[in-house]
mmCIF file of C-alpha atoms in Angstrom:
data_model
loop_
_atom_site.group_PDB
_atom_site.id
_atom_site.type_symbol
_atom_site.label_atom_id
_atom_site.label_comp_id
_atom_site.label_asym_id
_atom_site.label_seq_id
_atom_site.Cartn_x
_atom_site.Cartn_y
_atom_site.Cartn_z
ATOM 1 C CA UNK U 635 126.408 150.320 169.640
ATOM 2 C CA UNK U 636 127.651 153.915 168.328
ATOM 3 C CA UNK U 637 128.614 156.465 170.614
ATOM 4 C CA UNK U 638 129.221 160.043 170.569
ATOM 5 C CA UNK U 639 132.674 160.382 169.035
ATOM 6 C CA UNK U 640 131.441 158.006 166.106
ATOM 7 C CA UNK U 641 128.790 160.836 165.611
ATOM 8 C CA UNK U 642 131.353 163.644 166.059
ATOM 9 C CA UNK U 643 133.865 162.044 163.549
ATOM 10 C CA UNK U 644 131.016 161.877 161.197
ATOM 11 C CA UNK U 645 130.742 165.278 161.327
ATOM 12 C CA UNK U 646 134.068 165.889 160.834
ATOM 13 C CA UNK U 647 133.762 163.489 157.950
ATOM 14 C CA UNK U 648 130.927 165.641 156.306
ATOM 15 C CA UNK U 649 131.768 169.001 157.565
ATOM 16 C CA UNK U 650 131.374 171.578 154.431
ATOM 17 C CA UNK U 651 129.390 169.044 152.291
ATOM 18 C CA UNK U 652 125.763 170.249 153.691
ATOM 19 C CA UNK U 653 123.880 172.917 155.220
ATOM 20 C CA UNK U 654 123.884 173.480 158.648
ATOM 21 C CA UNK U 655 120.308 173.779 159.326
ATOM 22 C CA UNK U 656 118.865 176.182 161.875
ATOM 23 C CA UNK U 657 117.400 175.429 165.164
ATOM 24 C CA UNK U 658 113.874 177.848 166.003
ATOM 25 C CA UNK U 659 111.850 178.428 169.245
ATOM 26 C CA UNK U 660 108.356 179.022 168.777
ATOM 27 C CA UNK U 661 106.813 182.184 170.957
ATOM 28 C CA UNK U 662 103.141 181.165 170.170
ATOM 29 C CA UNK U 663 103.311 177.009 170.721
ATOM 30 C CA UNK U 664 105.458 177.776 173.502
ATOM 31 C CA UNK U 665 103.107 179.592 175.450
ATOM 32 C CA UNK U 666 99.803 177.336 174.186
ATOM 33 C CA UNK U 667 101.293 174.348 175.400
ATOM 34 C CA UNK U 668 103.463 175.538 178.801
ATOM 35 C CA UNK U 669 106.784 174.517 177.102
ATOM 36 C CA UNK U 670 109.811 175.584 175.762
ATOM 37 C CA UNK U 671 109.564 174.220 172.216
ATOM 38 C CA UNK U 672 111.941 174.392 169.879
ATOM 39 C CA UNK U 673 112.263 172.667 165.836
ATOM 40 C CA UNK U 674 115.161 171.368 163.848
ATOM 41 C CA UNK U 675 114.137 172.551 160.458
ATOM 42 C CA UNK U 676 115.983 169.681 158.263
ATOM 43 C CA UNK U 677 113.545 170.340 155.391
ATOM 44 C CA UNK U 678 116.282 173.381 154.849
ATOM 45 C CA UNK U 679 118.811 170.079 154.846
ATOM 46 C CA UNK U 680 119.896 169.179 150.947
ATOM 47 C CA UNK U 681 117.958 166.664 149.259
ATOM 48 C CA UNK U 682 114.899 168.216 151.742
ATOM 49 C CA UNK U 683 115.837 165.596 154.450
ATOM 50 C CA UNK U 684 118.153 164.579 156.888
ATOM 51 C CA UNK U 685 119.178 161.425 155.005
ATOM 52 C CA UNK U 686 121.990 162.823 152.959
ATOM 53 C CA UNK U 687 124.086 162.996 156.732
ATOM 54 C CA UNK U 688 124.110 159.222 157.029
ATOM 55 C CA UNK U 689 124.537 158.723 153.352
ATOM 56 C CA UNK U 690 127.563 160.855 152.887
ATOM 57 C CA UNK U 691 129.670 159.882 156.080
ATOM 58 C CA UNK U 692 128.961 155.953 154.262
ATOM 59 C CA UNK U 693 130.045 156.916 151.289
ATOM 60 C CA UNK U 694 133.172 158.607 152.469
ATOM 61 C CA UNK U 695 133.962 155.011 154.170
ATOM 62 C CA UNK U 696 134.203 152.878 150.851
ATOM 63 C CA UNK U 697 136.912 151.530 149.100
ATOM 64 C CA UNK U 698 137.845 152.952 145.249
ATOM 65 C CA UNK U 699 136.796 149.138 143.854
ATOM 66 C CA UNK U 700 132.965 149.779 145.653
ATOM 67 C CA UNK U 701 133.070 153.046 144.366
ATOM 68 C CA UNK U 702 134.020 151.950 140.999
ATOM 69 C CA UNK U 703 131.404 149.256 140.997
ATOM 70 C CA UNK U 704 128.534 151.674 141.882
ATOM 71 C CA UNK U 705 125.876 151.620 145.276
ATOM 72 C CA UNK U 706 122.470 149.889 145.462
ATOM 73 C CA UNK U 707 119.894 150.636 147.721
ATOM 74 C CA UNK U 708 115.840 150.821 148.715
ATOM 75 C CA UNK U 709 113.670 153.973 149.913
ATOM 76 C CA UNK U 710 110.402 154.836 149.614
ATOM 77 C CA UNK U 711 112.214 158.908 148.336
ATOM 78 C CA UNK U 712 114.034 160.214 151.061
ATOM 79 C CA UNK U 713 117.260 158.123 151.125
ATOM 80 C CA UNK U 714 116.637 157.572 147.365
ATOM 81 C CA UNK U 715 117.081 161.483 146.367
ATOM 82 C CA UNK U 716 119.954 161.535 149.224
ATOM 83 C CA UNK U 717 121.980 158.089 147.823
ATOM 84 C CA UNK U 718 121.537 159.788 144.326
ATOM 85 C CA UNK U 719 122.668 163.275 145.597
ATOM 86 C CA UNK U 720 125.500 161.987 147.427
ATOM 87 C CA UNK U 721 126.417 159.235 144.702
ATOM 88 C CA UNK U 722 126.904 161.864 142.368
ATOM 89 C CA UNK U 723 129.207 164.136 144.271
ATOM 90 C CA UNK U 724 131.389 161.418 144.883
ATOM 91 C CA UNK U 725 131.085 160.020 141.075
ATOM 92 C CA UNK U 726 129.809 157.325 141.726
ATOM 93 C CA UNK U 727 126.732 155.175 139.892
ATOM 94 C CA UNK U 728 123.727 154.618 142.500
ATOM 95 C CA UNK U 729 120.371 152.685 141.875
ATOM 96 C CA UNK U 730 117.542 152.597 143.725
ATOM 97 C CA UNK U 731 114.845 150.283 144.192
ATOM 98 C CA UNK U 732 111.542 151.786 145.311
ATOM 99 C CA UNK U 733 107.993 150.344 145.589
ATOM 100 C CA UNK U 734 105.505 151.106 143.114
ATOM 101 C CA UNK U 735 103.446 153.241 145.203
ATOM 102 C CA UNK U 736 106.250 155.809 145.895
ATOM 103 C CA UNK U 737 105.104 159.543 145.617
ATOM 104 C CA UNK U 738 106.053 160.787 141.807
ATOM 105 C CA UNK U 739 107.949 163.762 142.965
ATOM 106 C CA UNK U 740 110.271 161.897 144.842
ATOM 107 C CA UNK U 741 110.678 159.247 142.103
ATOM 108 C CA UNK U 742 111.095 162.414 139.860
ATOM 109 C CA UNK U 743 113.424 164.342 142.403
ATOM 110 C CA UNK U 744 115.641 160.713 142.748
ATOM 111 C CA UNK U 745 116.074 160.449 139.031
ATOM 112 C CA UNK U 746 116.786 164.449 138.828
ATOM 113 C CA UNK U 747 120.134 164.108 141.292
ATOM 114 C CA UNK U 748 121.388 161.330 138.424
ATOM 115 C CA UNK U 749 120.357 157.950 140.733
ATOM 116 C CA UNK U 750 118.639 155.195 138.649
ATOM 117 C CA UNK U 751 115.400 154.050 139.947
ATOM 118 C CA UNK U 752 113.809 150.562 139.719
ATOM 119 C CA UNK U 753 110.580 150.392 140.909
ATOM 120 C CA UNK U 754 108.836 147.175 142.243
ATOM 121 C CA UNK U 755 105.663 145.852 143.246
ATOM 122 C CA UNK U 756 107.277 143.021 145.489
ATOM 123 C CA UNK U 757 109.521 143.186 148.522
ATOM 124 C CA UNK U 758 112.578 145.766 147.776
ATOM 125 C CA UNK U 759 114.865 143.701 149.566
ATOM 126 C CA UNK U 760 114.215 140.936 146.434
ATOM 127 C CA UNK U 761 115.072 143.309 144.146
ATOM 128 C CA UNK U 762 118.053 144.873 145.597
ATOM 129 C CA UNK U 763 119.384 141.360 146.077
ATOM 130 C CA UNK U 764 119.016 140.287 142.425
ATOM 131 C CA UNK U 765 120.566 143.764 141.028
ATOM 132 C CA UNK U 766 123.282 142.822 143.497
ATOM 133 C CA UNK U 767 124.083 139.533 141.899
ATOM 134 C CA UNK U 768 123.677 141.070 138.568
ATOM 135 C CA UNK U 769 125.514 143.691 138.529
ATOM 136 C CA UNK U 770 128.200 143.431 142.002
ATOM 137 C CA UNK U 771 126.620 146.568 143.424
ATOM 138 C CA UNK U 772 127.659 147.626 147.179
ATOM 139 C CA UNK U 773 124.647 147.363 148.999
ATOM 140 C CA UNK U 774 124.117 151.147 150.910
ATOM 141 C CA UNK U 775 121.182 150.718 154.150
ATOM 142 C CA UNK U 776 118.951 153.325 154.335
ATOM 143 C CA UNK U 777 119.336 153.050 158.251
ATOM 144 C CA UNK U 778 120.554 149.971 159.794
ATOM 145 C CA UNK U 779 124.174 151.098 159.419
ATOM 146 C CA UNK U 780 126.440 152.467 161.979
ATOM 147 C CA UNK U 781 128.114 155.131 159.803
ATOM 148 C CA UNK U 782 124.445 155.523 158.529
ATOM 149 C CA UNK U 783 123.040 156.320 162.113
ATOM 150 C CA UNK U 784 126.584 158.112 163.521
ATOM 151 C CA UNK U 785 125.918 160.344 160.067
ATOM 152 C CA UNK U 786 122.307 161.191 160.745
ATOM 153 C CA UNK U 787 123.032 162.037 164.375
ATOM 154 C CA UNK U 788 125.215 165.047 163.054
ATOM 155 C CA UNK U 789 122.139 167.163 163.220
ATOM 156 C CA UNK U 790 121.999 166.701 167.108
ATOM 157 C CA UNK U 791 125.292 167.778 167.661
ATOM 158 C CA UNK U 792 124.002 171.272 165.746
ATOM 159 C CA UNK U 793 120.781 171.319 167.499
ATOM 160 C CA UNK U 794 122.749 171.419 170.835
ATOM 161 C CA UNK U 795 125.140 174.289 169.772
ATOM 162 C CA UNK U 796 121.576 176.213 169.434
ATOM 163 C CA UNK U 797 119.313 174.981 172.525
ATOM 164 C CA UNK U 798 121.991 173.562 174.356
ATOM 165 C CA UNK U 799 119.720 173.381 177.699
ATOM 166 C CA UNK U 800 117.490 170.548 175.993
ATOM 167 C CA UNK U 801 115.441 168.270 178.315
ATOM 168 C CA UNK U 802 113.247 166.252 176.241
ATOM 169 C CA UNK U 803 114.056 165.489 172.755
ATOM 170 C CA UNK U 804 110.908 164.084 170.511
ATOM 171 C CA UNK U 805 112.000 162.390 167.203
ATOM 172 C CA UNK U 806 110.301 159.770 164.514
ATOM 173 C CA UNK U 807 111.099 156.531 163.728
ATOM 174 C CA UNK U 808 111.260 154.809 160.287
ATOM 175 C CA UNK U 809 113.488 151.964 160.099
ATOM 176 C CA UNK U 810 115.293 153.542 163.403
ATOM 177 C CA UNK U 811 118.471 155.477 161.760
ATOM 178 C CA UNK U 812 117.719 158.622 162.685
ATOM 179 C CA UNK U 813 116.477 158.606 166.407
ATOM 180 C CA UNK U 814 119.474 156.440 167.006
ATOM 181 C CA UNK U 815 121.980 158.919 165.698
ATOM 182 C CA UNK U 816 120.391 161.333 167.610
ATOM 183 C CA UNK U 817 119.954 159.074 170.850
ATOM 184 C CA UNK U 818 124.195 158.686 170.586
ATOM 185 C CA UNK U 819 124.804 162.400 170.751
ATOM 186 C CA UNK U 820 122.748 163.207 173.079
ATOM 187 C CA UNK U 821 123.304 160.589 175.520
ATOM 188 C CA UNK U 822 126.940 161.662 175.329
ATOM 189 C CA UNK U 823 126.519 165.101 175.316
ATOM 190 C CA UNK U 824 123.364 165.183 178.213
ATOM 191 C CA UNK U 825 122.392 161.766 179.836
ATOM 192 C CA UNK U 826 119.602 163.158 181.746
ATOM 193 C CA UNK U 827 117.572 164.643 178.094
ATOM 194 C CA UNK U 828 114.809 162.154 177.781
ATOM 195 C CA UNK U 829 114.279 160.785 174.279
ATOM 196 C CA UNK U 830 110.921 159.796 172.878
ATOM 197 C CA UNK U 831 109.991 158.246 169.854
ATOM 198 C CA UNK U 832 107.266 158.380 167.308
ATOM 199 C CA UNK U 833 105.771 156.231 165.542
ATOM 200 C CA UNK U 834 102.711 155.914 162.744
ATOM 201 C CA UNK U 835 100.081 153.452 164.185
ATOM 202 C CA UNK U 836 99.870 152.196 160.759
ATOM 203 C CA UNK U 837 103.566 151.136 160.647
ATOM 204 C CA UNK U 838 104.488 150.074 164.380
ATOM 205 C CA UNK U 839 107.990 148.189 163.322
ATOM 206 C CA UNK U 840 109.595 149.474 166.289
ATOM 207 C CA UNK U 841 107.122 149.622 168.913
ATOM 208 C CA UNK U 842 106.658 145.830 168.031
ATOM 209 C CA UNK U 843 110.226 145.135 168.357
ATOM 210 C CA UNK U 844 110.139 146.428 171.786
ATOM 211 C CA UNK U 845 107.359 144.025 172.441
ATOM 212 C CA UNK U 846 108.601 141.548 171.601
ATOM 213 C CA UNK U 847 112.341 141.913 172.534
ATOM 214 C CA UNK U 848 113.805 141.723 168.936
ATOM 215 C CA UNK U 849 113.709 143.446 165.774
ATOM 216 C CA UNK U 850 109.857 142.983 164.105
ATOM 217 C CA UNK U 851 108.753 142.747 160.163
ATOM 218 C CA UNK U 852 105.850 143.940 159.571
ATOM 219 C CA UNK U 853 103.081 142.225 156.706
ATOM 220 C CA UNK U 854 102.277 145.497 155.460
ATOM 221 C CA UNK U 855 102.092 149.154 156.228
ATOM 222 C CA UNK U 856 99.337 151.769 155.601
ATOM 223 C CA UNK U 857 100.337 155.156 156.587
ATOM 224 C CA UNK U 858 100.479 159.182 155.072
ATOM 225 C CA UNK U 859 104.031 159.342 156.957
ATOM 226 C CA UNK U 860 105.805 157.075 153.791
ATOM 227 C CA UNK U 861 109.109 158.375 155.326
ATOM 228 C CA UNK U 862 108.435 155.981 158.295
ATOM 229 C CA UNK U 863 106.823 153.488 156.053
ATOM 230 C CA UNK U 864 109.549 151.355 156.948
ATOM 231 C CA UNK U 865 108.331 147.571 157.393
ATOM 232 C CA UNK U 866 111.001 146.436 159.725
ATOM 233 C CA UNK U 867 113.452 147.684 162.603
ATOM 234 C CA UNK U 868 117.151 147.410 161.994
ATOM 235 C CA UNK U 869 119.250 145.097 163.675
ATOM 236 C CA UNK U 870 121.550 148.116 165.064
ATOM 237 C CA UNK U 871 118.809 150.522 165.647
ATOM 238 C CA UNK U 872 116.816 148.183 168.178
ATOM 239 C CA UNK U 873 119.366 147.944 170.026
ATOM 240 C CA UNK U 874 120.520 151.808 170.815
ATOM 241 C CA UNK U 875 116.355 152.332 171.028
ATOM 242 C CA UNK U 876 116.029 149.934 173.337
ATOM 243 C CA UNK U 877 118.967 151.311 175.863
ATOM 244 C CA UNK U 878 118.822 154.692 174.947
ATOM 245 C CA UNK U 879 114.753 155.347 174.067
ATOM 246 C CA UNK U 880 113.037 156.479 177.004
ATOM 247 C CA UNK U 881 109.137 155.224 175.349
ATOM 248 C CA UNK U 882 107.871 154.969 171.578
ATOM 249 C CA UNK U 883 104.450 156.360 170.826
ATOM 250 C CA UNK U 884 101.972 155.799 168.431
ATOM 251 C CA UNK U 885 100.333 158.486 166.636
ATOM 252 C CA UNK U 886 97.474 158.722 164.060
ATOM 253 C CA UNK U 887 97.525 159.771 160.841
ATOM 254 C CA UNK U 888 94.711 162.235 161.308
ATOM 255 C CA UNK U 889 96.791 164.153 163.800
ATOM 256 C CA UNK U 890 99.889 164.453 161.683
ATOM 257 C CA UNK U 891 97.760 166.635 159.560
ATOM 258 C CA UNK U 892 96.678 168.702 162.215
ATOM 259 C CA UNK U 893 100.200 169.198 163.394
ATOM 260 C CA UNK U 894 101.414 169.909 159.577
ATOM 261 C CA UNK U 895 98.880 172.473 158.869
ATOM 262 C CA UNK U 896 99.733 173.769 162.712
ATOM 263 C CA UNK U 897 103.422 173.686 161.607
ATOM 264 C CA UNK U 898 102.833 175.608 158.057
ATOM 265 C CA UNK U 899 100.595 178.117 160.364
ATOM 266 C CA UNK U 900 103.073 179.070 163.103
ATOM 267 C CA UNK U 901 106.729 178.376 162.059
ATOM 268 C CA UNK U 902 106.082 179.283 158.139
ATOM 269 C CA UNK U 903 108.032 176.064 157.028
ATOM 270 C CA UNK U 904 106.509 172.799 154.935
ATOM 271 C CA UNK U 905 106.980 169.934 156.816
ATOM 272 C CA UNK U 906 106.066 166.289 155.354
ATOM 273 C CA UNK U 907 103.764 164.073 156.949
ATOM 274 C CA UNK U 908 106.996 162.283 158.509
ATOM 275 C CA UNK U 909 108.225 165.305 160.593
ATOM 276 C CA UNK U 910 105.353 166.876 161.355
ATOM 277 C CA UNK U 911 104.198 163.607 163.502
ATOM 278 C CA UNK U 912 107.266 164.167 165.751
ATOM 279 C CA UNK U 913 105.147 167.498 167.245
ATOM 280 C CA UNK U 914 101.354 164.920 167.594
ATOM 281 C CA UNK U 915 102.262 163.656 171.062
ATOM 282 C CA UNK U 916 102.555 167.564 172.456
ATOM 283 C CA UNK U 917 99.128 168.739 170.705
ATOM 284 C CA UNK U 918 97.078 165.054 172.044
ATOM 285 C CA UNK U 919 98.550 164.907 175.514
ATOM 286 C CA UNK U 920 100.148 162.073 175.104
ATOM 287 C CA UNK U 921 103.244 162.665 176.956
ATOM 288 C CA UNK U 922 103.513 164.080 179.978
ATOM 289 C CA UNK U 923 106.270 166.592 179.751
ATOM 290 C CA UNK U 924 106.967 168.907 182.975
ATOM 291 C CA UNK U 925 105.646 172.703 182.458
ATOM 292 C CA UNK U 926 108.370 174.943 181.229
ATOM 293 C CA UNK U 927 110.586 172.154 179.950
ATOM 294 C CA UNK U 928 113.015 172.589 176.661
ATOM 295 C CA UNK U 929 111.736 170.425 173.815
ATOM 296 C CA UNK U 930 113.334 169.684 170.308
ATOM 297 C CA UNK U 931 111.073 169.021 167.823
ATOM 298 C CA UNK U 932 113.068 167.438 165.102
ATOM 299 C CA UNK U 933 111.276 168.386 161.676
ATOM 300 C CA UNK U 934 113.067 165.963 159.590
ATOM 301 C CA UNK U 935 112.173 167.142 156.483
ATOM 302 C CA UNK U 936 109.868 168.659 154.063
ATOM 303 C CA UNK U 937 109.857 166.686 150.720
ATOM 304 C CA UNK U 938 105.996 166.478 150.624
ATOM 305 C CA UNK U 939 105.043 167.356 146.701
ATOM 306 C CA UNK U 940 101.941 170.175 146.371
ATOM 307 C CA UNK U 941 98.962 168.036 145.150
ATOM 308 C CA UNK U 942 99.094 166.146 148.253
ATOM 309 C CA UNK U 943 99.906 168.946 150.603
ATOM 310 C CA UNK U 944 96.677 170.023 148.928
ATOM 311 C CA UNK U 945 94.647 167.402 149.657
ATOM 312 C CA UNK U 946 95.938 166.782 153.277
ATOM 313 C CA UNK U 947 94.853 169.961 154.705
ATOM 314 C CA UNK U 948 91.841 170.363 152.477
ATOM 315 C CA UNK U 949 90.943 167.334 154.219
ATOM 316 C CA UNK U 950 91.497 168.520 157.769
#
């Protein structure tokens, strides 16, 4: 279980490595909805995303022989381009296994930042475990790490310094890295903030884990939010959701493209499908939030490629 001062040595860890990224109020969706909303803008983070946190406070933590004998991991593009970004700052060799189906700018946007990419059509895991055997790679989790999650919660520790009266935090869930992170350092900076989660109703992992009292796998995933794509919950991540998490919702696809193009209207920023959800359960009601309250949004990043920005909101 991390706590707060594994999340504030990680920033010490990282400090000067990556942009702090701002923290905005909205006048206009503050006053449409009866809050007092506020975003993380991570899609101003490097690599586009807050992955690179996590990934550079594990990186820090290896010995010269891992180093040496290079990093393997899976992502669908996020912690891809931030494995390759960080890899190479720390000269080190990364590779990447990604499934078939993974958006070509991020595939392109991996490669670009010097990470090798092997895509797949079968289970990632499979194929990170044979290039493991192969070639004695150190395996790097995209989330279910606890330098991984202490990394990613960095962000929260910013977001405090600029809304530091927060009462209701609202943040996605993939395989669980980032909302547990984030759950750490604010539970240690503010008990009382609540915490909600989000989740695509096409990829449930962690609302089924809570179900059924142990990290879920799902059979398959079908969802525009491929950042939280992820077909399982983590081992560590359960478990600070399930103390920490006040409630995981479900949101639909069709409303994450309302709330991007809403997003892109009011706050002048790109978010990808994956952030953008974190702001559905404020536009459809379905949490009930006390007028006047101070809500994060975290927006946790932006690396959504043109043509399908394009067709998202065409589609709206």
């Amino acid at each position: 279980m991390i706590t707060l001062a594994d999340v504030e040595k990680a920033a010490r860890v990282i400090e000067g490595k990556l942009h702090r990224t701002p923290t905005v109020r909205s006048a206009s969706l503050s006053e449409e909805t009866g809050l007092d909303l506020h975003f993380k803008l991570e899609m101003f983070q490097k690599t586009g995303s807050f992955k690179v946190r996590g990934v550079l406070n594990k990186l820090s933590s290896l010995s010269l022989e891992d180093k040496r004998r290079g990093v393997v991991s899976m992502s669908s593009g996020n912690h891809a381009q931030a494995l390759s970004f960080g890899a190479r700052l720390q000269g080190i060799e990364a590779t990447i296994v990604m499934p078939s189906w993974s958006k070509a700018g991020k595939v392109a946007a991996t490669r670009s930042y010097g990470g090798e990419v092997v895509l797949t059509e079968g289970p990632l895991m499979d194929e990170v475990a044979r290039l493991q055997q192969e070639r004695g790679l150190t395996f790097v989790h995209p989330f279910d790490d606890p330098l991984v999650m202490a990394g990613q919660g960095t962000l929260a520790l910013e977001m405090l310094e600029d809304a530091p009266e927060i009462d209701v935090a609202l943040v996605t869930i993939g395989g669980g890295g980032l909302i547990s992170g984030i759950a750490a350092a604010l539970k240690g900076r503010r008990p009382e903030v609540r915490i909600i989660g989000i989740e695509p109703r096409g990829a449930p992992a962690m609302t089924d884990s809570l179900a059924q009292g142990s990290p879920a796998r799902l059979e398959s995933v079908d969802t525009i939010c491929d950042g939280l794509a992820a077909p399982f919950a983590g081992e560590h991540t359960f478990e600070v959701v399930r103390r920490h998490v006040e409630q995981v919702l479900l949101v639909e696809d069709e409303d994450t493209v309302q709330a991007m193009a809403l997003i892109l209207e009011r706050l002048k920023v790109v978010p990808e499908a994956s952030a953008a959800a974190a702001l559905v359960p404020i536009l459809t009601r379905q949490v009930e939030i006390a007028p006047g309250s101070r809500v994060a949004c975290v927006l946790c990043g932006g690396n959504v490629d043109p043509q399908t920005l394009g067709q998202l909101l065409s589609n709206r």
